Amino acid sequence: MKTIDDKLTQLRQTAEQAKESIKVDTYDFKDSASAKEFEKYTETLFKNRVGMIKSYGQQNKGVDLSELNYDILSRRSAAVNRLAEKVQQDHQADHPYFSTAEVFAQFCAPCPTDTFNGLDEKYHIETAAAIWILDHLRNSGRLDDALEFLPESREELDKIDLPDVTDSVHCDDLIRGMLYVIRYRNSGKSGFDATKPFMDGADAAIGGDKADDDSARERFEGVMGLLDKNTVDALCEQFTAYVTALSENCLNVYARLHDKVAVLTENKINMIEKEIANSQAAKGSLSVLNLPDDSFETTVTAASDTREDAYGIEEELQKAIFRAESFYMNVMLLSAEHRRQMYDVLGDELYARLYRPAIGDPFGMCFAFLCLLDSGNDIVWLYNLPYVILADVCLELPWAAAGQVNAQGEQPKASPAFCEAAKDPEKYITPTTDSVLNQKLVLPPFIGTADGKISFAQLIYLFSGLTPPRGMPELSYVKALFADSELSDREIEILYEYFTLACSLSRRDENYVFIDEEDGGDEEDAEESVSDENARELRELKRENKNLKAMLNKLEHRLKESSEALDNMSDSLDEANAELGELRSMIREADNSEKEYTVTVTFPYTAQKRAVVFGGHSTWLKAIRPLLPNVRFVEPSAQPNTGLIMNADVIWIQTNAMSHSDFYKIIDVVRKHKIEIRYFKYASAEKCAEQFALEDMGAEEVSED
């Protein structure tokens, strides 16, 4: 049985724990010890969250654990550690009752919900970014300049599977090419994974060592160099501002939740202190009555009137703590597609305070995220806050509605109003003569075009050469969807015409041939004379004929590409034969008597050209380096570096101690960039150094005459 002293000890411990729970820990990030303390806090937080997610994932097989690898976790915790300093600096004074740095870390720790890779798979963020880049290049007149950086081979383009998106401006292969440049920009870097367009290990290592082959990176940077820097910076600043505003909003909402926790904790402490006072009084009474301390239970129970109230406060306190923790544990539910689920956590008042940015340019924001990611910016490596913003951005993309309609993987069902309208499409058909497109409503843009006003259809043709479609009766009942849109009848007609144009263009194949287009002329007359069944068969045959024509066009295009590739291979073979001839000549010269030159060489010799030497055994390298001190010699174990080769004036090769694969890799880069290449003819380091120096000086041979 407990004594009064035991009870007092327990109460004092509980009071200290309660006080500790509302203690505010701020950090001096300029002090290394304090900064290390916060890093330890983040490390423990991430470890606990990851353990929870993996446990959750074992029970729920749909949980994506791809972003929980070591490289990404380390990169994200580092981002939290760096950005927490600014959060504390900007907001601690506004929230003195909790550590803003620690709560910010809680908001940014892993949650068992969606991932950036999953978001891209669902909403095609990379595709949106690629389209924004192409639009910007087209509008600035730089699209032709960008073509030199885009892949041309079918093999490269076919690595990109386009989503079910038909763009009205850019053809599929142009978008594929830009997507290829984006997706493979880090190929060759450690951690690169082409199956995970977003957030792979290579992205986490931005700023580290470069890839052995930087040609993919050069492609990407070539395209980025064509973009207007001020426009790019403005987009990145806008995305960062969205995340910063969301972070501030989350702290403000959390502050309201924490206020209740703090008040209840203070009440709990007061209750405990009263209990301590009562227990001490009871102990004094027992001492006066000369009763043993084990009489405590009955005596204190009778004396304590506050215990029942304390239990009530404790229950309410635990609910408040759970509510606050649920908020930062489920912060990813703040994205628009899940936001309603947050209502149960916050209630009416706080739910109304949630931040929602007004996304004006979803394509630009997708590009901004990519740009921030590629530059190694910390803001996109926070787990949840940038995800919420990017998820809201994705919901503004044109194809997001299709993702929402098919979110459950079921066939979408038409609304009752739509079904009713579909029963009587004739009701909505506008005669061609009454079409808004054919009404003369606008002044001609060019002098002498027409005496009076011209129609929209004529204006479209003047600027595009396109003849707009003459309505699509099968789509006319779509107008029923606009009934409650507060649009005027004329606006609805214009929107319908635009909708008709979009649907017509989307039904063309990649060669701009309508699959269901009917041929005219004599065939139409012939079709009138046959039965309905024969007419149906004829239409099917004509449609199949169109498909075969489209396929033939595609095959002819492929054949042309193959022919060009064969010509390129032939050119490469000619170059290889020339290379082989030079090597044979080198061998013959090495067998002949040594030539004499008009000059002599003094060592150590300072090279006049930027020279890089590949090959040679370690003993040979050790002997030749002192003779040519400003020449770059590559160790036999090192892989050929493309950047090193491209920056050289001349490449020298010592063919011994060099693998065939390294040799051909060097030759490919040299040929592509038209760099001078020379071969050492001797095994002796001294002779090779002399050969190098003489050729570097441009020395002439002594004539035998």
XYZ file of C-alpha atoms in Angstrom:
705
model
C 0.000 0.000 0.000
C 1.301 3.468 -0.910
C 2.372 5.887 1.769
C 1.743 9.624 1.619
C 5.384 10.182 0.690
C 5.003 7.770 -2.264
C 1.932 9.649 -3.403
C 3.655 13.018 -3.074
C 6.625 11.768 -5.109
C 4.305 10.536 -7.869
C 2.356 13.800 -7.949
C 5.497 15.901 -8.138
C 6.805 13.757 -11.030
C 3.501 14.133 -12.888
C 3.590 17.900 -12.367
C 7.147 18.092 -13.702
C 6.190 16.036 -16.761
C 3.246 18.342 -17.439
C 5.462 21.428 -17.143
C 8.052 19.810 -19.421
C 5.378 19.106 -22.065
C 4.628 22.824 -22.496
C 8.207 23.971 -22.142
C 9.340 25.941 -25.189
C 12.679 24.842 -26.645
C 14.210 27.425 -28.955
C 17.495 26.829 -30.734
C 20.502 28.985 -31.415
C 21.312 27.741 -34.911
C 24.499 29.819 -34.945
C 25.779 27.698 -32.061
C 27.019 24.315 -33.308
C 25.939 22.458 -30.150
C 22.397 23.863 -30.330
C 22.181 23.182 -34.057
C 23.320 19.593 -33.443
C 20.614 19.250 -30.809
C 17.953 20.215 -33.380
C 19.454 17.829 -35.947
C 19.155 15.062 -33.358
C 15.507 16.018 -32.826
C 14.872 15.802 -36.592
C 16.744 12.509 -36.898
C 14.669 10.925 -34.129
C 11.439 12.340 -35.600
C 12.179 10.989 -39.089
C 13.200 7.593 -37.697
C 9.945 7.274 -35.737
C 7.806 8.366 -38.671
C 9.523 6.017 -41.119
C 9.073 3.121 -38.710
C 5.392 3.962 -38.417
C 4.960 4.207 -42.212
C 6.687 0.874 -42.831
C 4.539 -0.775 -40.190
C 1.477 0.795 -41.776
C 2.667 -0.334 -45.212
C 2.927 -3.958 -44.113
C -0.775 -3.869 -43.296
C -1.792 -1.768 -46.316
C -0.090 -2.998 -49.478
C -1.003 0.127 -51.470
C 1.383 2.353 -49.503
C 4.255 3.679 -51.656
C 7.586 3.314 -49.826
C 9.758 4.345 -52.792
C 10.672 7.727 -51.286
C 11.921 6.275 -48.017
C 15.392 5.328 -49.252
C 18.457 6.617 -47.425
C 19.493 9.267 -49.983
C 16.072 10.901 -50.104
C 15.513 10.740 -46.340
C 18.918 12.321 -45.723
C 18.256 15.040 -48.280
C 14.892 15.887 -46.772
C 16.047 15.958 -43.176
C 18.896 18.263 -44.254
C 16.338 20.589 -45.888
C 14.290 20.692 -42.668
C 17.387 21.426 -40.584
C 18.358 24.343 -42.814
C 14.919 25.915 -43.261
C 13.875 25.553 -39.597
C 16.276 28.355 -38.672
C 14.414 30.866 -40.851
C 11.019 29.614 -39.631
C 12.054 30.176 -36.021
C 13.520 33.571 -36.858
C 10.346 34.716 -38.665
C 7.615 33.227 -36.454
C 8.843 32.402 -32.935
C 7.887 35.856 -31.638
C 4.313 35.321 -32.896
C 4.064 31.918 -31.173
C 5.953 32.116 -27.867
C 4.160 29.109 -26.338
C 5.642 26.405 -28.584
C 8.831 25.796 -30.565
C 8.107 26.831 -34.149
C 11.243 24.985 -35.336
C 10.059 21.694 -33.815
C 6.479 22.072 -35.056
C 7.787 22.967 -38.536
C 9.809 19.731 -38.456
C 6.653 17.841 -37.483
C 4.850 19.320 -40.501
C 7.719 18.227 -42.776
C 8.319 14.703 -41.441
C 7.184 11.701 -43.547
C 3.472 10.858 -43.526
C 1.847 7.561 -44.601
C 0.109 9.085 -47.622
C 0.890 9.869 -51.270
C 4.336 10.550 -52.768
C 5.642 12.932 -55.414
C 6.243 9.980 -57.744
C 2.639 8.903 -57.245
C 1.435 12.449 -57.925
C 3.416 12.578 -61.173
C 2.112 9.181 -62.248
C -1.458 10.348 -61.679
C -1.282 13.905 -63.016
C 1.769 13.888 -65.366
C 3.681 16.802 -63.830
C 6.642 16.306 -66.152
C 4.371 16.493 -69.194
C 2.939 19.795 -67.964
C 6.465 21.139 -67.396
C 7.531 20.026 -70.891
C 4.532 21.763 -72.474
C 5.284 24.968 -70.534
C 8.891 24.944 -71.810
C 7.739 24.394 -75.407
C 5.130 27.166 -75.110
C 7.718 29.581 -73.721
C 10.225 28.722 -76.454
C 7.587 29.123 -79.155
C 6.375 32.472 -77.771
C 9.931 33.797 -77.511
C 10.915 32.592 -80.993
C 13.535 30.160 -79.648
C 11.839 26.854 -80.443
C 13.988 26.232 -83.532
C 17.114 26.837 -81.445
C 15.942 24.211 -78.954
C 15.536 21.525 -81.613
C 19.275 20.880 -81.702
C 19.096 19.695 -78.094
C 16.093 17.387 -78.552
C 16.581 13.730 -79.490
C 15.804 12.772 -83.073
C 16.216 9.011 -83.077
C 13.131 6.832 -82.836
C 14.909 4.685 -80.256
C 15.196 7.610 -77.842
C 11.703 8.973 -78.470
C 10.119 5.552 -78.006
C 11.516 5.409 -74.473
C 8.877 8.007 -73.535
C 5.284 6.875 -73.093
C 3.006 9.870 -73.419
C -0.081 10.058 -71.222
C -3.463 10.219 -72.920
C -2.992 13.917 -73.695
C -3.420 15.545 -77.094
C -1.933 19.016 -77.167
C -3.457 21.562 -79.533
C -0.113 23.251 -80.237
C 2.756 20.760 -80.060
C 2.929 17.380 -81.780
C 3.444 14.197 -79.766
C 7.065 13.664 -80.813
C 8.015 17.227 -79.868
C 6.584 16.678 -76.392
C 8.286 13.265 -76.240
C 11.588 14.890 -77.121
C 11.277 17.505 -74.382
C 10.185 14.856 -71.883
C 13.234 12.785 -72.822
C 15.521 15.758 -72.138
C 13.845 16.293 -68.745
C 13.645 12.678 -67.658
C 17.168 11.671 -68.649
C 18.919 14.862 -67.539
C 20.593 12.984 -64.660
C 21.400 9.777 -66.525
C 24.859 8.588 -65.601
C 24.636 10.029 -62.101
C 24.574 7.682 -59.140
C 21.011 6.981 -58.037
C 19.379 7.776 -61.412
C 16.229 5.743 -62.070
C 14.329 6.394 -65.311
C 11.257 4.603 -63.907
C 10.924 7.257 -61.170
C 10.782 10.631 -62.920
C 10.526 12.476 -59.615
C 12.695 12.347 -56.535
C 15.194 9.608 -57.232
C 18.626 9.278 -55.686
C 20.232 11.342 -58.460
C 17.997 14.317 -57.602
C 18.995 13.969 -53.956
C 22.657 14.179 -54.971
C 22.329 17.469 -56.901
C 25.429 19.534 -56.246
C 27.627 16.475 -55.811
C 29.926 14.792 -58.312
C 29.005 15.092 -61.972
C 28.168 12.084 -64.106
C 30.893 10.413 -66.135
C 28.933 11.236 -69.276
C 27.415 14.719 -69.033
C 25.884 14.796 -72.521
C 22.346 14.381 -71.113
C 22.945 17.192 -68.616
C 24.336 19.389 -71.406
C 21.175 18.799 -73.409
C 18.974 19.863 -70.519
C 21.078 22.896 -69.656
C 21.121 23.875 -73.335
C 17.321 24.005 -73.341
C 17.185 25.812 -69.994
C 19.660 28.381 -71.298
C 17.132 29.388 -73.970
C 14.492 30.337 -71.385
C 14.093 33.878 -70.079
C 15.809 33.925 -66.673
C 13.484 36.572 -65.197
C 10.413 34.519 -66.116
C 11.916 31.342 -64.642
C 12.969 33.130 -61.446
C 9.498 34.665 -61.046
C 7.815 31.255 -61.332
C 10.199 29.696 -58.799
C 9.645 32.595 -56.404
C 5.880 32.183 -56.783
C 5.996 28.468 -55.935
C 8.263 29.198 -52.966
C 5.838 31.906 -51.813
C 2.958 29.411 -51.950
C 4.873 26.964 -49.722
C 5.953 29.727 -47.334
C 2.378 30.992 -46.993
C 1.140 27.451 -46.340
C 3.812 26.958 -43.662
C 2.754 30.176 -41.921
C -0.911 29.187 -42.169
C -0.209 25.768 -40.640
C 1.656 27.366 -37.722
C -1.266 29.746 -37.107
C -3.830 26.920 -37.126
C -1.605 24.770 -34.928
C -1.240 27.695 -32.500
C -5.008 27.656 -31.936
C -4.911 23.916 -31.247
C -1.882 24.279 -28.979
C -3.489 27.110 -27.002
C -6.150 24.710 -25.774
C -3.497 22.114 -24.902
C -1.547 24.744 -22.957
C -4.606 25.957 -21.024
C -5.654 22.425 -20.088
C -2.086 21.547 -19.107
C -1.916 24.601 -16.829
C -5.228 23.532 -15.268
C -3.845 20.040 -14.791
C -0.742 21.428 -13.065
C -2.914 23.552 -10.776
C -4.996 20.522 -9.887
C -1.881 18.484 -9.122
C -0.483 21.240 -6.925
C -3.781 21.329 -4.999
C -3.559 17.562 -4.654
C -0.026 17.915 -3.301
C -1.220 20.496 -0.802
C -4.103 18.225 0.286
C -1.757 15.271 0.614
C 0.685 17.268 2.708
C -2.188 18.420 4.951
C -3.344 14.827 5.281
C 0.152 13.765 6.217
C 0.193 16.416 8.934
C -3.138 15.159 10.274
C -1.886 11.585 10.384
C 1.192 12.761 12.251
C -0.933 14.617 14.858
C -3.168 11.594 15.329
C -0.084 9.378 15.525
C -1.450 7.165 12.723
C 0.811 5.225 10.387
C 1.325 6.467 6.750
C -0.366 3.332 5.368
C -3.685 4.848 6.498
C -3.151 7.274 3.567
C -5.583 5.752 1.054
C -8.769 6.160 3.064
C -7.713 9.461 4.605
C -6.627 11.189 1.386
C -9.548 9.826 -0.598
C -11.891 11.438 1.848
C -9.867 14.684 1.929
C -9.399 15.204 -1.835
C -12.356 16.903 -3.509
C -10.355 17.818 -6.615
C -9.457 14.355 -7.893
C -12.610 13.848 -9.971
C -12.128 17.231 -11.648
C -8.499 16.275 -12.371
C -9.630 13.127 -14.175
C -12.027 15.194 -16.322
C -9.296 17.675 -17.256
C -6.900 14.833 -18.114
C -9.427 13.276 -20.516
C -10.085 16.611 -22.223
C -6.348 17.305 -22.378
C -5.626 13.993 -24.120
C -8.287 14.771 -26.726
C -6.748 18.205 -27.360
C -3.252 16.693 -27.695
C -4.558 14.058 -30.101
C -6.246 16.761 -32.192
C -3.057 18.839 -32.424
C -0.937 15.792 -33.303
C -3.517 14.635 -35.858
C -3.193 17.992 -37.591
C 0.547 17.796 -38.229
C 0.478 14.024 -38.789
C -2.117 14.455 -41.561
C -0.981 17.761 -43.011
C -0.922 16.254 -46.516
C -4.703 16.080 -46.290
C -4.644 19.841 -46.764
C -4.410 19.274 -50.530
C -7.704 20.025 -52.206
C -8.539 16.433 -53.153
C -8.360 15.324 -49.502
C -9.146 18.556 -47.686
C -12.643 17.606 -46.627
C -11.143 14.804 -44.510
C -9.397 17.490 -42.451
C -12.769 18.875 -41.415
C -13.241 16.065 -38.892
C -9.902 16.974 -37.294
C -10.310 20.740 -37.128
C -14.000 21.523 -37.000
C -15.807 24.489 -38.582
C -13.806 27.441 -37.279
C -10.286 26.178 -37.925
C -11.243 24.416 -41.158
C -12.327 27.803 -42.514
C -8.833 29.139 -41.802
C -7.055 26.658 -44.089
C -4.926 28.216 -46.822
C -5.676 27.568 -50.484
C -3.577 29.337 -53.146
C -5.205 30.680 -56.294
C -3.227 28.891 -59.025
C -3.130 31.064 -62.119
C -0.666 29.041 -64.223
C -0.607 25.312 -63.367
C 1.760 24.504 -66.254
C 4.181 27.166 -65.036
C 4.009 25.902 -61.454
C 4.786 22.334 -62.584
C 7.824 23.709 -64.394
C 8.782 25.755 -61.304
C 8.763 22.619 -59.153
C 10.982 20.843 -61.687
C 13.318 23.844 -61.836
C 13.588 24.076 -58.032
C 14.180 20.332 -57.831
C 16.895 20.415 -60.460
C 18.656 23.350 -58.791
C 18.753 21.490 -55.458
C 16.481 23.997 -53.689
C 15.566 22.926 -50.134
C 11.937 24.060 -50.402
C 10.847 21.132 -52.598
C 12.540 18.571 -50.347
C 10.206 19.231 -47.420
C 7.902 16.249 -47.273
C 4.388 17.612 -47.019
C 4.114 21.355 -47.550
C 5.327 21.453 -51.199
C 3.312 18.298 -51.873
C 0.106 20.072 -50.804
C 0.862 22.994 -53.131
C 1.842 20.754 -56.049
C -1.272 18.609 -55.558
C -3.423 21.757 -55.733
C -1.521 22.806 -58.864
C -2.183 19.419 -60.478
C -5.918 19.733 -59.902
C -5.888 22.838 -62.117
C -4.374 20.997 -65.108
C -6.757 20.322 -68.026
C -6.478 16.549 -67.670
C -7.036 16.547 -63.891
C -10.816 16.236 -64.326
C -10.363 12.894 -66.095
C -8.215 11.683 -63.199
C -10.935 12.633 -60.733
C -13.712 11.051 -62.801
C -11.785 7.764 -62.986
C -10.330 7.970 -59.477
C -12.071 4.781 -58.409
C -11.018 2.904 -61.527
C -14.644 2.604 -62.641
C -16.383 3.558 -65.852
C -17.570 7.175 -65.383
C -21.339 7.619 -65.178
C -23.103 10.483 -66.890
C -25.159 12.879 -64.787
C -28.983 12.695 -65.008
C -29.160 16.071 -66.804
C -26.616 14.918 -69.367
C -28.474 11.640 -69.966
C -31.764 13.510 -70.430
C -30.216 15.887 -72.969
C -28.648 12.992 -74.876
C -32.114 11.561 -75.533
C -32.985 14.528 -77.724
C -29.773 15.974 -79.252
C -31.752 17.602 -82.093
C -33.118 20.023 -79.515
C -29.673 21.595 -79.119
C -28.464 21.663 -82.721
C -27.815 25.143 -84.107
C -28.325 25.482 -87.866
C -25.117 26.312 -89.712
C -26.631 29.549 -90.939
C -27.218 30.661 -87.343
C -23.834 29.575 -86.035
C -21.902 32.254 -84.172
C -18.875 31.317 -86.267
C -20.652 32.400 -89.447
C -22.039 35.687 -88.164
C -20.222 38.816 -89.334
C -19.272 40.241 -85.979
C -15.674 41.496 -86.213
C -13.806 44.058 -88.273
C -11.248 42.623 -90.725
C -7.666 42.812 -89.418
C -6.170 43.811 -92.793
C -7.010 46.742 -95.054
C -8.772 45.626 -98.209
C -9.793 42.233 -96.828
C -13.511 43.009 -96.941
C -15.823 45.995 -97.143
C -17.701 45.241 -93.937
C -17.313 42.993 -90.950
C -16.188 39.387 -91.260
C -17.150 36.242 -89.352
C -15.199 34.367 -86.723
C -14.708 31.523 -89.211
C -13.152 33.916 -91.727
C -10.941 35.465 -89.064
C -9.727 32.008 -88.013
C -8.875 31.153 -91.616
C -7.006 34.439 -92.180
C -4.633 33.762 -89.322
C -4.366 29.965 -89.391
C -5.468 28.682 -92.772
C -7.857 26.434 -90.824
C -11.456 25.962 -91.828
C -13.398 25.421 -88.588
C -15.648 22.343 -88.317
C -19.289 22.813 -89.247
C -20.700 21.657 -85.917
C -20.836 18.141 -84.494
C -24.453 17.151 -83.923
C -23.454 14.211 -81.747
C -21.985 16.713 -79.268
C -24.762 19.294 -79.400
C -26.426 18.101 -76.200
C -23.268 18.984 -74.290
C -24.801 22.462 -74.184
C -27.073 21.141 -71.442
C -24.044 21.149 -69.126
C -23.862 24.941 -69.465
C -27.459 25.530 -68.443
C -26.609 26.532 -64.864
C -23.328 28.265 -65.699
C -24.799 31.817 -65.851
C -23.446 32.153 -69.387
C -25.424 33.951 -72.061
C -26.804 32.024 -75.032
C -24.169 33.588 -77.279
C -21.368 32.660 -74.878
C -22.661 29.089 -74.750
C -22.676 28.952 -78.557
C -19.070 30.221 -78.709
C -17.999 27.712 -76.083
C -19.736 24.931 -78.024
C -17.940 25.934 -81.223
C -14.621 25.892 -79.383
C -15.504 22.501 -77.903
C -16.352 21.217 -81.377
C -13.013 22.413 -82.757
C -11.093 20.775 -79.903
C -12.907 17.456 -80.322
C -12.381 17.497 -84.085
C -8.640 18.050 -83.774
C -8.284 15.413 -81.067
C -9.826 12.789 -83.363
C -7.060 13.086 -85.926
C -4.229 10.591 -85.867
C -0.532 11.559 -85.641
C -0.447 12.186 -89.412
C -3.435 14.558 -89.148
C -5.706 12.116 -90.975
C -9.234 11.752 -89.656
C -9.846 8.087 -88.928
C -13.589 8.454 -89.563
C -13.238 10.852 -92.493
C -15.327 9.871 -95.530
C -14.072 10.212 -99.105
C -16.252 12.225 -101.463
C -16.790 12.137 -105.207
C -18.121 9.192 -107.100
C -17.901 6.864 -104.107
C -20.683 8.782 -102.353
C -22.933 8.310 -105.383
C -22.074 4.623 -105.462
C -22.877 4.295 -101.764
C -26.386 5.639 -102.305
C -27.149 2.740 -104.657
C -26.245 -0.052 -102.272
C -28.143 -1.478 -99.353
C -27.723 -0.257 -95.786
C -25.733 -3.372 -94.905
C -23.423 -2.926 -97.865
C -23.082 0.750 -97.069
C -22.023 -0.125 -93.545
C -19.446 -2.582 -94.865
C -18.231 0.030 -97.332
C -17.774 2.566 -94.535
C -15.815 0.017 -92.541
C -13.597 -0.745 -95.546
C -13.009 2.949 -96.146
C -12.155 3.479 -92.498
C -9.757 0.530 -92.623
C -8.284 1.994 -95.807
C -7.661 5.263 -93.941
C -5.953 3.353 -91.159
C -3.768 1.509 -93.633
C -2.843 4.783 -95.340
C -1.905 6.279 -91.987
C 0.144 3.188 -91.177
C 1.827 3.389 -94.589
C 2.739 7.028 -93.931
C 4.199 6.031 -90.600
C 6.191 3.162 -92.136
C 7.512 5.442 -94.863
C 8.585 7.891 -92.161
C 10.339 5.096 -90.285
C 11.972 3.900 -93.520
C 13.305 7.394 -94.141
C 14.711 7.507 -90.625
C 16.302 4.074 -91.073
C 17.857 5.197 -94.361
C 19.309 8.271 -92.644
C 20.604 6.096 -89.824
C 22.219 3.770 -92.385
C 23.904 6.748 -94.060
C 25.205 7.869 -90.658
C 26.524 4.377 -89.971
C 28.242 4.413 -93.356
C 29.900 7.739 -92.490
C 30.979 6.298 -89.135
C 32.416 3.273 -90.909
C 34.400 5.529 -93.239
C 35.744 7.401 -90.215
C 36.651 4.130 -88.530
C 38.479 2.948 -91.667
C 40.403 6.213 -91.749
C 41.224 5.766 -88.068
C 42.405 2.218 -88.749
C 44.562 3.454 -91.624
C 46.186 6.008 -89.341
C 46.924 3.315 -86.736
C 48.467 1.048 -89.395
C 50.562 3.943 -90.641
C 51.677 4.586 -87.081
C 52.772 0.976 -86.693
C 54.748 1.059 -89.976
C 56.475 4.271 -88.959
C 57.415 2.759 -85.629
C 59.089 -0.128 -87.456
C 61.106 2.174 -89.743
C 64.228 4.055 -88.813
C 63.785 7.011 -86.539
C 63.161 10.350 -88.233
C 65.209 13.459 -87.608
C 63.702 16.885 -86.940
C 64.864 20.462 -87.399
C 64.660 21.209 -83.655
C 65.608 19.484 -80.442
C 63.543 19.255 -77.255
C 64.556 20.313 -73.758
C 62.751 18.680 -70.838
C 60.701 19.336 -68.858
C 58.654 20.612 -71.797
C 55.668 22.996 -71.382
C 52.851 22.072 -73.790
C 51.345 24.858 -75.905
C 47.988 23.095 -76.407
C 45.550 21.812 -73.796
C 46.355 18.115 -74.003
C 44.828 15.089 -72.273
C 46.527 11.681 -72.365
C 44.649 8.390 -71.983
C 46.246 4.972 -71.562
C 49.668 3.757 -70.517
C 50.856 1.582 -67.654
C 51.512 3.103 -64.237
C 55.303 2.875 -64.694
C 55.046 4.663 -68.034
C 52.879 7.385 -66.482
C 55.314 7.789 -63.586
C 58.186 8.299 -66.013
C 56.483 10.658 -68.489
C 54.675 13.021 -66.094
C 57.822 14.925 -64.971
C 58.778 15.396 -68.632
C 55.415 17.012 -69.541
C 54.295 18.764 -66.320
C 51.290 20.720 -67.662
C 49.739 17.798 -69.558
C 46.722 16.050 -68.034
C 47.339 12.275 -67.698
C 44.280 10.122 -66.911
C 44.792 7.145 -64.639
C 44.152 3.746 -66.299
C 41.473 2.932 -63.701
C 39.483 6.141 -64.395
C 36.553 6.211 -66.812
C 36.876 8.589 -69.813
C 35.294 11.910 -68.849
C 33.300 13.599 -71.635
C 33.764 17.092 -70.216
C 37.515 16.598 -69.935
C 37.724 15.457 -73.556
C 35.571 18.315 -74.859
C 37.735 20.952 -73.143
C 40.957 19.613 -74.666
C 42.666 20.895 -77.822
C 44.194 17.506 -78.534
C 43.738 13.974 -77.185
C 46.753 11.635 -77.044
C 46.317 7.890 -76.694
C 48.781 5.268 -75.496
C 46.932 2.167 -76.623
C 48.482 -0.257 -74.135
C 46.736 -0.543 -70.754
C 43.420 0.629 -72.252
C 40.198 -1.362 -72.647
C 38.367 -1.497 -75.969
C 35.240 0.051 -74.442
C 37.188 3.055 -73.106
C 38.949 3.477 -76.446
C 35.711 3.542 -78.432
C 34.065 5.863 -75.947
C 36.921 8.357 -76.364
C 36.795 8.005 -80.151
C 33.013 8.662 -80.201
C 33.363 11.914 -78.249
C 36.373 13.045 -80.280
C 34.579 12.483 -83.579
C 31.356 14.099 -82.406
C 33.106 17.287 -81.285
C 35.843 17.252 -83.974
C 38.752 17.235 -81.528
C 42.290 16.495 -82.727
C 43.530 13.014 -81.762
C 47.092 11.634 -81.801
C 48.667 8.278 -80.955
C 51.971 7.510 -79.234
C 54.217 5.332 -81.420
C 56.627 4.104 -78.753
C 56.644 2.171 -75.508
C 59.443 4.314 -74.025
C 58.249 7.271 -71.928
C 61.172 9.412 -73.123
C 60.497 8.691 -76.792
C 56.773 9.400 -76.311
C 57.546 12.687 -74.563
C 59.809 13.681 -77.449
C 57.120 12.734 -80.008
C 54.565 14.793 -78.075
C 56.819 17.860 -77.815
C 57.841 17.821 -81.477
C 54.259 17.569 -82.712
C 53.111 20.186 -80.184
C 55.758 22.606 -81.548
C 54.843 21.725 -85.122
C 58.449 20.696 -85.873
C 59.218 19.610 -89.434
C 61.118 16.484 -90.455
C 64.642 16.769 -91.995
C 64.530 15.828 -95.666
C 66.611 12.773 -96.608
C 67.847 14.598 -99.715
